Structure formats: structure tokens, C-alpha cells
PDB file of C-alpha atoms in Angstrom:
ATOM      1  CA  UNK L  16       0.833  17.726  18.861  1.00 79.00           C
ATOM      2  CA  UNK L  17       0.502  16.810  14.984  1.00 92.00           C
ATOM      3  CA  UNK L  18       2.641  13.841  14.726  1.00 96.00           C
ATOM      4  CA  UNK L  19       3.102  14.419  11.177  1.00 97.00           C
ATOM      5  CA  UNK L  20       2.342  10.736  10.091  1.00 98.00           C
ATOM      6  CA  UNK L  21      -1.000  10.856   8.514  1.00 98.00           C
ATOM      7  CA  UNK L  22      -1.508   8.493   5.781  1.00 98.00           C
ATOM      8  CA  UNK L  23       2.051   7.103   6.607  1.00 98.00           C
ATOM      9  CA  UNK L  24       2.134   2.883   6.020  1.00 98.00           C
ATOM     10  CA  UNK L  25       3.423   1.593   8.965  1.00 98.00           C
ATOM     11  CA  UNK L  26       3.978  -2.235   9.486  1.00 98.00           C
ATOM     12  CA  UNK L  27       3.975  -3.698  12.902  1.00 98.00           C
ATOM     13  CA  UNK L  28       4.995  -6.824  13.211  1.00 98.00           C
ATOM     14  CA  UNK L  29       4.173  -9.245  16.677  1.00 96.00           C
ATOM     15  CA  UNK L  30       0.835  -6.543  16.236  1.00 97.00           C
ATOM     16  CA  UNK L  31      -1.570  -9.521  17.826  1.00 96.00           C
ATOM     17  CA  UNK L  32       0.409  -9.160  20.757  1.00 91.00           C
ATOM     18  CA  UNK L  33      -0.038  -6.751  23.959  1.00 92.00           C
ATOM     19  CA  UNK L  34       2.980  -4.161  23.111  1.00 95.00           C
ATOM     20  CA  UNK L  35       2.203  -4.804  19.286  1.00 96.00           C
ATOM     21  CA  UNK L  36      -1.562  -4.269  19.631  1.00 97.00           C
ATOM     22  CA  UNK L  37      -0.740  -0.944  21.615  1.00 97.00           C
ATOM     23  CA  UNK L  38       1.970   0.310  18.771  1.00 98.00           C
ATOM     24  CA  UNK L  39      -0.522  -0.361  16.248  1.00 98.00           C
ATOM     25  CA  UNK L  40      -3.178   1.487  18.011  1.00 98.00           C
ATOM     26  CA  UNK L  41      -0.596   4.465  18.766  1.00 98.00           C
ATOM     27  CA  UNK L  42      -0.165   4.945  15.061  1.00 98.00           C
ATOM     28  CA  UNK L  43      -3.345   4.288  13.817  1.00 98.00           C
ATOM     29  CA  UNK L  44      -4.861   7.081  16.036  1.00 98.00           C
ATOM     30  CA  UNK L  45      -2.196   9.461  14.775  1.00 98.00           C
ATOM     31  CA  UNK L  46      -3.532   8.517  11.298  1.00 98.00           C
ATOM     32  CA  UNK L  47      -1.053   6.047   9.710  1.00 98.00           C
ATOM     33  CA  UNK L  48      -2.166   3.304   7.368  1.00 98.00           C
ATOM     34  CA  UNK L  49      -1.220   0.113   9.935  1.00 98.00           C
ATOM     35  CA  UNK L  50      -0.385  -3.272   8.746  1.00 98.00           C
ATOM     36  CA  UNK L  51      -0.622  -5.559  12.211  1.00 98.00           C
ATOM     37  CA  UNK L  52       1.515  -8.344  11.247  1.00 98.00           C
ATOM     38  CA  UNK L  53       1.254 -11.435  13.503  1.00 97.00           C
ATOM     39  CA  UNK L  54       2.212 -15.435  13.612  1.00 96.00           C
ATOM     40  CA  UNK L  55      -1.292 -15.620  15.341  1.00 96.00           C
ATOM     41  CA  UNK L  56      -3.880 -14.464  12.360  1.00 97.00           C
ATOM     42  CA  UNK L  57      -6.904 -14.497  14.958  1.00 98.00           C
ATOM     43  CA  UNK L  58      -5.012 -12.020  17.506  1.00 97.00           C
ATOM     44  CA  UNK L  59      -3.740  -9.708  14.049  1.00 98.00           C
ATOM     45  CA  UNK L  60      -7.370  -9.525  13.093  1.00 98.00           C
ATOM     46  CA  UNK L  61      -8.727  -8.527  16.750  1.00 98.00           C
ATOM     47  CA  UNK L  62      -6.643  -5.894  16.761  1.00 98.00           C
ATOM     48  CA  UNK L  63      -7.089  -4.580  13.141  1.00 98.00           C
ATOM     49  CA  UNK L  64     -11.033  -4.843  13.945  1.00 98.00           C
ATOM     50  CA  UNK L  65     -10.802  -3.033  16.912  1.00 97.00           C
ATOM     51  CA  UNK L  66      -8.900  -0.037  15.420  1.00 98.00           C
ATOM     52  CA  UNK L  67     -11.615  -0.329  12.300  1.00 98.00           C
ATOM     53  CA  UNK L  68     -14.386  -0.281  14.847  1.00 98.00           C
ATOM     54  CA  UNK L  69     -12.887   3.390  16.120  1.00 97.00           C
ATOM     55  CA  UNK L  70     -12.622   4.346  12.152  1.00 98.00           C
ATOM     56  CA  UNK L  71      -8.994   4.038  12.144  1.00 98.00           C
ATOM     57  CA  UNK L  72      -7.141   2.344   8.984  1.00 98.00           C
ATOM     58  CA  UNK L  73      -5.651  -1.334   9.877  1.00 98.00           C
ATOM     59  CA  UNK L  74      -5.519  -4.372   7.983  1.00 98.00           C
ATOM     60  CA  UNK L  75      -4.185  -7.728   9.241  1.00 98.00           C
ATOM     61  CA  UNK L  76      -1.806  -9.958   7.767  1.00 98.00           C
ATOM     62  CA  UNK L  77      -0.388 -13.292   9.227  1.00 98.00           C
ATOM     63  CA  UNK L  78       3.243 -12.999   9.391  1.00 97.00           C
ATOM     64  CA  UNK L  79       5.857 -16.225  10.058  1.00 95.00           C
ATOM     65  CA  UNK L  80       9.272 -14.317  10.709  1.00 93.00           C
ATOM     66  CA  UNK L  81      10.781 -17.722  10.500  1.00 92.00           C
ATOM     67  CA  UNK L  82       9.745 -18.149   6.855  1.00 95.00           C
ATOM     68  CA  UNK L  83      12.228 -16.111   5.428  1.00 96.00           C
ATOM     69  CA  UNK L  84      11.886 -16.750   1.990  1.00 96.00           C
ATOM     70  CA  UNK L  85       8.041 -15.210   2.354  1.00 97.00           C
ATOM     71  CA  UNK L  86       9.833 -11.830   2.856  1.00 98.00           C
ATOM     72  CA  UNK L  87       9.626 -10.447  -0.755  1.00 98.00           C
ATOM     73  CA  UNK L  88       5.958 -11.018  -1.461  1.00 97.00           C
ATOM     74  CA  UNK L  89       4.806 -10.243   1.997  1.00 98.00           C
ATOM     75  CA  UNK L  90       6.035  -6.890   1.598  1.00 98.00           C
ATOM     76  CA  UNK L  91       5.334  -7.014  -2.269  1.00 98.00           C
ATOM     77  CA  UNK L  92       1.528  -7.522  -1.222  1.00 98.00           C
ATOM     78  CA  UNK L  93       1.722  -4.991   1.332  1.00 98.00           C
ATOM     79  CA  UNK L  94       3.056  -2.478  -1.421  1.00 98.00           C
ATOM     80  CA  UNK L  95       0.477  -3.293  -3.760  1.00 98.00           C
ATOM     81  CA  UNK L  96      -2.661  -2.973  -1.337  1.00 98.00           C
ATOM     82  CA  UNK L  97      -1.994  -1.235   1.720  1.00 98.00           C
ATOM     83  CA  UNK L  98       1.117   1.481   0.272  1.00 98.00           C
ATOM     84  CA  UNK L  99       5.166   1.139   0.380  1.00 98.00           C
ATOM     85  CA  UNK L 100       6.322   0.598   4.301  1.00 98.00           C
ATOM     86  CA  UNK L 101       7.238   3.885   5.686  1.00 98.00           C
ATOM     87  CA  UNK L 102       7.335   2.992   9.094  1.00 98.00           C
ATOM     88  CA  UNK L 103       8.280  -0.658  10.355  1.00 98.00           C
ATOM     89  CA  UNK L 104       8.458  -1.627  13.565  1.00 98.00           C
ATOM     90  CA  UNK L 105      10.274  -4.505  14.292  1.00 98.00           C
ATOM     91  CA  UNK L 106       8.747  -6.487  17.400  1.00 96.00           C
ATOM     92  CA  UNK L 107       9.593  -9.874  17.600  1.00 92.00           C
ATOM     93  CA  UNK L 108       8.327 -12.488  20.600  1.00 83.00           C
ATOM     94  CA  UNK L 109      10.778 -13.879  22.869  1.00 81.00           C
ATOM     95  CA  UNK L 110      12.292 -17.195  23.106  1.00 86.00           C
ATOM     96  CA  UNK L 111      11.715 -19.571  26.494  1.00 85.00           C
ATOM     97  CA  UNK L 112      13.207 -18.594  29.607  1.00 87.00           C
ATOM     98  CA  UNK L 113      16.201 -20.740  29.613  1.00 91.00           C
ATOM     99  CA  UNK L 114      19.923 -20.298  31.527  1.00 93.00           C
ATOM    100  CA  UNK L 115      23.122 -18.950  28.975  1.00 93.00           C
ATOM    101  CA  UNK L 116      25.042 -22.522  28.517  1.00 95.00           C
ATOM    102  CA  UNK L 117      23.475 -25.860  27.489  1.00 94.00           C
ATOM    103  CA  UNK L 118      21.263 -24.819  24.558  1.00 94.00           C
ATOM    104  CA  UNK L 119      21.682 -26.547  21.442  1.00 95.00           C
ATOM    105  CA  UNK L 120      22.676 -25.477  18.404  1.00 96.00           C
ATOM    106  CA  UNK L 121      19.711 -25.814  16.893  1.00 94.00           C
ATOM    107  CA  UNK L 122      17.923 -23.809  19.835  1.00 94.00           C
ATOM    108  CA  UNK L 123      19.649 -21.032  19.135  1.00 94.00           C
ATOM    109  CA  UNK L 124      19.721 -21.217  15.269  1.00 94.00           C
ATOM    110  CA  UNK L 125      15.808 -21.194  15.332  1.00 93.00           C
ATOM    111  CA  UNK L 126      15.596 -17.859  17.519  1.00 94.00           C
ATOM    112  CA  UNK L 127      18.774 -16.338  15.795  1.00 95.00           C
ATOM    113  CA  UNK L 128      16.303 -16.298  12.410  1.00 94.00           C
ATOM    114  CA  UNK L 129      13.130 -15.430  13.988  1.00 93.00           C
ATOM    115  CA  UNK L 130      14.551 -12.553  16.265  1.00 94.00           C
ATOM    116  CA  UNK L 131      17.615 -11.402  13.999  1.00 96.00           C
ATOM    117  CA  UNK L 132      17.742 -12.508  10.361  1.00 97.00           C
ATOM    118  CA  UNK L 133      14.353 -11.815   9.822  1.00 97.00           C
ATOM    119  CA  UNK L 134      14.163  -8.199  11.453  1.00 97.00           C
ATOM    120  CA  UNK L 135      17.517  -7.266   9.080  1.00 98.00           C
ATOM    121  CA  UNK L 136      16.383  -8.987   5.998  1.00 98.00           C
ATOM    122  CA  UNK L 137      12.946  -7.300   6.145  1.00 98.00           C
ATOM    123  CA  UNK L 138      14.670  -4.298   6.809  1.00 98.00           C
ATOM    124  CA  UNK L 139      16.613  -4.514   3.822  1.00 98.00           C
ATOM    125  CA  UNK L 140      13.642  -4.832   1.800  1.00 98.00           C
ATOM    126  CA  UNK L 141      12.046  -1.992   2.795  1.00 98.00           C
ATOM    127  CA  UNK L 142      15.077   0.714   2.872  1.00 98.00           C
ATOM    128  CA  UNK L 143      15.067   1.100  -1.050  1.00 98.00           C
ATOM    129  CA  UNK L 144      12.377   2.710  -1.101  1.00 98.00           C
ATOM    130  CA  UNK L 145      12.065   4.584   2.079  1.00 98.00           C
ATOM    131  CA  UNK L 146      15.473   5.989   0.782  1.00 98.00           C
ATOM    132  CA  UNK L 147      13.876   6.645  -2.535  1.00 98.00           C
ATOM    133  CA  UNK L 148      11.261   8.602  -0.523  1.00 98.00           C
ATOM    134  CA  UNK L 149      14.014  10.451   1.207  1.00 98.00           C
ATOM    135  CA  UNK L 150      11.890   8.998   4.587  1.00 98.00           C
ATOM    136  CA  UNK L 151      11.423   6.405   6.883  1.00 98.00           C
ATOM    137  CA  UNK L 152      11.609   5.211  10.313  1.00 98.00           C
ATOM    138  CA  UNK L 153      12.693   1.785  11.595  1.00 98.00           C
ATOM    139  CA  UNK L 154      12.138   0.887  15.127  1.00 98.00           C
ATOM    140  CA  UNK L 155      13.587  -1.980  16.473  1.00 98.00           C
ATOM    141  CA  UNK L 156      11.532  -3.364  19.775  1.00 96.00           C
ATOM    142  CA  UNK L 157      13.918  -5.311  22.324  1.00 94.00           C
ATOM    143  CA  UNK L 158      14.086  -5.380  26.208  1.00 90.00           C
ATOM    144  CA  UNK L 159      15.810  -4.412  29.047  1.00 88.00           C
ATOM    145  CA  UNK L 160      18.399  -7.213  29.021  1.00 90.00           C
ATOM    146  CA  UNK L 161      20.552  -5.640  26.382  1.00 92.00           C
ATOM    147  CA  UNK L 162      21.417  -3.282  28.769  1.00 93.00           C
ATOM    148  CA  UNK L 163      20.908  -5.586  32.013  1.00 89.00           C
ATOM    149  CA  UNK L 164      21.071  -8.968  31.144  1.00 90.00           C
ATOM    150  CA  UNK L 165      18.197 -10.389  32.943  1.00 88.00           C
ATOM    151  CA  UNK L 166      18.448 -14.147  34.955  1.00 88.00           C
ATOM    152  CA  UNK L 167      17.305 -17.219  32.990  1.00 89.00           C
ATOM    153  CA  UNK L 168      16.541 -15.288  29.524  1.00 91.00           C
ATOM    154  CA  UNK L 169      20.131 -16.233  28.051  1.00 94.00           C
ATOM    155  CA  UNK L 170      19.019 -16.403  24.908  1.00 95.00           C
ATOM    156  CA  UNK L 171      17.105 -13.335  24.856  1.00 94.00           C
ATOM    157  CA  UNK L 172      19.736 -11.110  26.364  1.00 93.00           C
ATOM    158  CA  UNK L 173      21.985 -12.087  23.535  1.00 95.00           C
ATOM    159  CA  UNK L 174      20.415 -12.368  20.605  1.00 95.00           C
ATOM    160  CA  UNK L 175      18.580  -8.670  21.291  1.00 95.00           C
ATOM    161  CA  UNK L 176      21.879  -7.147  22.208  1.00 95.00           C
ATOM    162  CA  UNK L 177      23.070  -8.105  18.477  1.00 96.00           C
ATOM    163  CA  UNK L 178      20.240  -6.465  17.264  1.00 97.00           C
ATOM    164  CA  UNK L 179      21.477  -3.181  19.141  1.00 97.00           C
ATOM    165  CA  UNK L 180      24.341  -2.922  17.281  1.00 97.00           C
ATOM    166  CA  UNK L 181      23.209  -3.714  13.956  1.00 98.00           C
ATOM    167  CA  UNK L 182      20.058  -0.370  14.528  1.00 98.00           C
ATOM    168  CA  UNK L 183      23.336   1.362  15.751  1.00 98.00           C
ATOM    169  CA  UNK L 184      25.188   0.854  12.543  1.00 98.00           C
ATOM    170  CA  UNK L 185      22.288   1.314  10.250  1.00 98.00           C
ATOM    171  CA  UNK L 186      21.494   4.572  11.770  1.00 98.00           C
ATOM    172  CA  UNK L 187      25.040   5.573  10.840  1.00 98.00           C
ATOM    173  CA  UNK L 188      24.479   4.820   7.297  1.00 98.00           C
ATOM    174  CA  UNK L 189      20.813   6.019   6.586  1.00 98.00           C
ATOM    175  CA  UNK L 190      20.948   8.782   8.402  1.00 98.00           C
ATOM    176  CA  UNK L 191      21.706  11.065   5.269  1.00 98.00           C
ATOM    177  CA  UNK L 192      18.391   9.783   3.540  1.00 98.00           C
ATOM    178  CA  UNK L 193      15.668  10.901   5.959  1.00 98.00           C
ATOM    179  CA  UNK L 194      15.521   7.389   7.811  1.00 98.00           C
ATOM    180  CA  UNK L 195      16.251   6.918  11.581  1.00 98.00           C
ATOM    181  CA  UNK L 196      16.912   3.529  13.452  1.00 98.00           C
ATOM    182  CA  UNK L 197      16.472   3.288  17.385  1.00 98.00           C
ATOM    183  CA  UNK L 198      16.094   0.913  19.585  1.00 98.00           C
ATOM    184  CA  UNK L 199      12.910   0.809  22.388  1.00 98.00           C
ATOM    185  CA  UNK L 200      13.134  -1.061  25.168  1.00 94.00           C
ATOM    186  CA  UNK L 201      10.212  -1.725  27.203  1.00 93.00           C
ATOM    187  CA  UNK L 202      10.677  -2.330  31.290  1.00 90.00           C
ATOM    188  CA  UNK L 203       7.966  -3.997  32.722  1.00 90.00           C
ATOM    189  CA  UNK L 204       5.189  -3.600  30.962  1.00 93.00           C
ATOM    190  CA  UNK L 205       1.594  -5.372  31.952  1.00 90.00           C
ATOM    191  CA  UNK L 206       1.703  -7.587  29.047  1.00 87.00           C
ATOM    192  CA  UNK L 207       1.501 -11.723  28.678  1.00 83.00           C
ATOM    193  CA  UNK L 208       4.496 -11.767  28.398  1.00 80.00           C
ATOM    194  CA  UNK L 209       4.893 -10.615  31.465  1.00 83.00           C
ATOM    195  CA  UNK L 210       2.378 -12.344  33.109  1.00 87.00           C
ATOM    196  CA  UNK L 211       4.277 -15.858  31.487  1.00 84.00           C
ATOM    197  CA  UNK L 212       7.745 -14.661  32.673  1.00 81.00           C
ATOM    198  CA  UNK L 213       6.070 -13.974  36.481  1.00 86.00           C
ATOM    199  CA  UNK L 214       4.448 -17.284  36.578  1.00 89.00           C
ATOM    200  CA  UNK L 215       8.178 -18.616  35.071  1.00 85.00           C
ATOM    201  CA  UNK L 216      10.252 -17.299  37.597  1.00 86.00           C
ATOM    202  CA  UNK L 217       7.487 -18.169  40.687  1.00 89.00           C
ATOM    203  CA  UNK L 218       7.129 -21.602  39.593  1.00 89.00           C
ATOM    204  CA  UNK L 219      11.215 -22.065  39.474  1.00 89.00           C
ATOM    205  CA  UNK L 220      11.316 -20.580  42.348  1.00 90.00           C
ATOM    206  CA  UNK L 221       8.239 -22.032  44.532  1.00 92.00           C
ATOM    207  CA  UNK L 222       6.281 -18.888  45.378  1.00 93.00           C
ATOM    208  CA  UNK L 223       2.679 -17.597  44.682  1.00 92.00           C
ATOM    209  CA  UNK L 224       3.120 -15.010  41.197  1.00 89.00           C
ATOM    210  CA  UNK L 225       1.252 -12.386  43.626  1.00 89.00           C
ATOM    211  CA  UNK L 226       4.814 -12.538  45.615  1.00 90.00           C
ATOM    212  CA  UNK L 227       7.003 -12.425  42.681  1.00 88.00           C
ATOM    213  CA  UNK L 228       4.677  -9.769  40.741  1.00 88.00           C
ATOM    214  CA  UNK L 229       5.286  -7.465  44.226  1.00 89.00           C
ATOM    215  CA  UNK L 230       8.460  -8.065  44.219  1.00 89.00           C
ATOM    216  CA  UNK L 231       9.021  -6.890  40.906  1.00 87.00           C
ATOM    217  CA  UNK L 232       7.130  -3.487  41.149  1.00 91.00           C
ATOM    218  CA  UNK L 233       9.002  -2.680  44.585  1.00 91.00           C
ATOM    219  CA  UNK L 234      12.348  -2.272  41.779  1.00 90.00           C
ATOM    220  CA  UNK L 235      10.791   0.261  39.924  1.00 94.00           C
ATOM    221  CA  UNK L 236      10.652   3.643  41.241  1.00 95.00           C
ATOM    222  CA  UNK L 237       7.245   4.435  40.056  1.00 95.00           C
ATOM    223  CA  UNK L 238       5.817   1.670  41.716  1.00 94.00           C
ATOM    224  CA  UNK L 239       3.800  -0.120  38.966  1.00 94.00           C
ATOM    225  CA  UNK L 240       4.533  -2.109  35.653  1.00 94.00           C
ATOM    226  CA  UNK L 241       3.844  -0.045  32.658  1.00 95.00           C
ATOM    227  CA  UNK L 242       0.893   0.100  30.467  1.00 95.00           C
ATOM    228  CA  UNK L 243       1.765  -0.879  27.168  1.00 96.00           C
ATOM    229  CA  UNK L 244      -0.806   2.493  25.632  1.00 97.00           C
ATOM    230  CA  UNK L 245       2.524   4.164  27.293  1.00 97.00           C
ATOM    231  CA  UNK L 246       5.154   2.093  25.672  1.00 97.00           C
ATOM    232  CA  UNK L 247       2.545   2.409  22.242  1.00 98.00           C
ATOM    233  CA  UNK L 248       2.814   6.145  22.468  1.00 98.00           C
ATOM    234  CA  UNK L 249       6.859   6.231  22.781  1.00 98.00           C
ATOM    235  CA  UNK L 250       6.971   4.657  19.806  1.00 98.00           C
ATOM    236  CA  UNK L 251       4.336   6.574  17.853  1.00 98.00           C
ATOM    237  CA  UNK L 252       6.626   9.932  18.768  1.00 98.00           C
ATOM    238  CA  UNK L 253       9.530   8.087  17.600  1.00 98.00           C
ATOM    239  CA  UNK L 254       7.916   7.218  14.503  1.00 98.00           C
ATOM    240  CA  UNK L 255       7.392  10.902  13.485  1.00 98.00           C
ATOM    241  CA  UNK L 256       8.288  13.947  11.728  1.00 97.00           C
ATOM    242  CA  UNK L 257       8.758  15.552  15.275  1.00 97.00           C
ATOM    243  CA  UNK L 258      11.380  13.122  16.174  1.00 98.00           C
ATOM    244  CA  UNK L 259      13.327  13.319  12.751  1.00 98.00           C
ATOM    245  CA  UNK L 260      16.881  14.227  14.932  1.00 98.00           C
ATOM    246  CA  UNK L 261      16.388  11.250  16.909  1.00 98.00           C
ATOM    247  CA  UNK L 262      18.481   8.171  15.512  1.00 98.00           C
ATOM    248  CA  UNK L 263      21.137   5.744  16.710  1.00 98.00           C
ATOM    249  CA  UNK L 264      19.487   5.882  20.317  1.00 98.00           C
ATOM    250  CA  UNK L 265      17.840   3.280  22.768  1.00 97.00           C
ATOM    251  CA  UNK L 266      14.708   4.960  24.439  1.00 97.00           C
ATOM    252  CA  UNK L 267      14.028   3.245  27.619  1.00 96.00           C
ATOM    253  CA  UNK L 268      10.419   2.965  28.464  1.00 97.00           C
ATOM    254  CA  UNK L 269      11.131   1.160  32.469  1.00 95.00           C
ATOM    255  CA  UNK L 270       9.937   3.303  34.624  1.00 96.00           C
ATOM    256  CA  UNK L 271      13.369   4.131  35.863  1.00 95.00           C
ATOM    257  CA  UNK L 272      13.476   0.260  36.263  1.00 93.00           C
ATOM    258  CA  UNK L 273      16.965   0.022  35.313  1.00 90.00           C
ATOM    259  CA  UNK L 274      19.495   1.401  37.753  1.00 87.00           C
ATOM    260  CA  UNK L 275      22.689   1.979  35.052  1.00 87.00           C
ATOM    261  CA  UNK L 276      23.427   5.538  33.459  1.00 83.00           C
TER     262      UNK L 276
END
């Protein structure tokens, strides 16, 4: 299947990371112009290199969602050397497992910008032209806590949910100009993250991570986390002309992991 997005510019951001990496490689194959956009410059540039090494198109680009100011000319450089955002895919990293009540202000002020402001305010830089283009696709890359609020990620679960209403709303309003908004939400997929939450939850809870890690899988009906080429690949279809009556949604990528309608 021709996923219509050859020579499409497509900026990934947290695209040093194991569900960014595997986004970024998704497009890329499919022939898009990838921008992996990371905090972490060294893990950005081992992914662009790989995708170069297969003769795909990636550049890499160290990316501080925090600095918001640096949104204008990050994009404006993008523009001028890689080719105006047509796809962006929001993926931002997680804040620290910690309970709902008792975080400071500042705590959650600091993961408020990194995970929200900056997603929208990028966003808002890049929809002038997509809707000059009469195209464009944002994807917004969250978990399954906006729809069950998983234990000990208080932060998480509400920041993320925010950021399902706002793709709702935009979806509403760009809808007429060729651009769709969704929402992905990956289950468990075999990522560090992952791996970091496992070791989390065994350490609070004094087990080995082999328990807790079998645990886990024995929720999901088919038996396995998810590898993140699958949760890549959900994206990628998202992200093209095939999927142009798709908008507004949240595509769950679990493995039937969560048990709600």
C-alpha cells in the first residue's frame, strides 16, 4: 500500500527515543523527509544515521521542548533546510512516576510546559502553513492513562488527558483545511520506558522486574508487550493520504490491554 507521503517533511519529536526512533523509521521507509527531534542530540543522530545507512532521508536536530522561546527558529531552520512541516508528531517523554497529591507547584509547572505548552505552541506554528498547503497531519503521542489512569503516574495521567481534548478540539477546527489531529496511545510497548516503569513499580513494591514484567503481559490478551516497529507503523498509516477521513480519534495500539469500550 502507497502511503502517499513521499517527500512529505515530517518532524518527530522525542525521535532518539524507542517509540520515536520507530515513528521516524516508519515514515522514513514510506519516503518522508524526517526531522528526529530529540533533548538527547547523540540518540537523534543514531537514529538519523541509521535510517541514512538504509538510504532513507533523516536529519537530526536537538530539540529542548522546555525552551519555548526556541520554537520559531527551530522550525524556521527546519523550513529553510529540510522543507515546511507537513507531518509532526508530537511525542513527548514522561515525567517521574509519582502519586496524584503532594507535588509542588513547580513540579507540575515544569511538565505542564514540556508535555503541553510546547506540543500546542509548536503546533501553532506549523498550522499556517499546512493550512496554506490545504494538508497536514498532527499526531499527538500519549498513553494509556488518559483513558485508564494508571497507579503512581499522577502527573502523567493528567497532563496527557489535557492534551486529548485540546487534538479533539483542533480536529474540529482544521478539519475543513486538509489537516487531521488524533491521538495514539501506545499499551505496553518494549521500550525504556518501559523497562524504567517495570523496574519502578518492582522496586516500590519489593519484587524481582522478571515478576512484575510477567505480571504485566498476563493483562494483555495477546500475551506480549508490543514492539514499538508496530506502534511506528500505526502512526505512519495515520500520517497518510490513506487515512485522510481519520481525525478527532484516539487509536489504541495495547494489544487489547485496556479492558473499557
Amino acid at each position: 500500500m502507497d502511503l502517499g507521503i513521499k517527500n512529505k517533511t515530517a518532524l518527530v519529536l522525542g525521535g532518539g527515543g524507542g517509540l520515536g526512533s520507530a515513528i521516524a523509521a516508519s515514515l522514513a521507509q514510506e519516503g518522508a523527509k524526517v526531522v528526529v527531534a530529540d533533548l538527547n542530540l547523540d540518540a537523534a543522530t543514531a537514529t538519523a544515521d541509521k535510517l541514512r545507512a538504509d538510504g532513507l532521508t533523516a536529519v537530526a536536530l536537538q530539540w529542548d521542548l522546555r525552551a519555548l522561546d526556541a520554537i520559531d527558529s527551530q522550525v524556521a531552520w527546519i523550513e529553510a533546510n529540510v522543507g515546511a512541516v507537513d507531518i509532526l508528531v508530537n511525542n513527548t517523554g514522561g515525567p517521574p512516576p509519582t502519586p496524584s497529591s503532594g507535588q509542588t507547584a513547580d513540579l507540575w509547572r515544569e511538565h505542564f510546559e514540556g508535555m503541553v505548552l510546547s506540543v500546542i505552541k509548536l503546533t501553532d506554528r506549523v498550522l499556517p502553513g499546512m493550512r496554506e498547503r490545504q494538508w497536514g497531519r498532527i499526531i499527538t503521542s500519549t498513553s494509556s492513562g488518559v483513558i485508564a489512569p494508571i497507579a503512581n503516574l499522577g502527573i502523567s495521567n493528567a497532563l496527557r488527558m489535557s492534551l486529548v481534548g485540546w487534538s479533539k478540539t483542533l480536529a474540529r477546527e482544521v478539519g475543513k483545511d486538509g489537516i487531521t489531529s488524533n491521538i495514539v496511545l501506545p499499551g505496553r510497548i518494549a521500550t525504556a520506558r518501559i523497562t524504567f516503569l517495570d523496574e519502578a513499580r518492582a522496586k516500590r513494591e519489593g519484587r524481582s522486574v522478571e515478576d512484575v514484567s510477567r505480571e504485566s503481559t498476563g493483562t494483555i490478551p495477546v500475551g506480549r508487550y508490543g514492539d514499538p516497529k508496530e506502534y511506528g507503523d500505526a502512526v505512519a498509516f495515520l500520517a497518510s493520504t490513506r487515512a485522510s477521513y481519520i481525525t478527532g480519534s484516539t487509536i489504541r495500539v495495547d494489544g487489547g490491554l485496556i479492558a473499557s469500550i
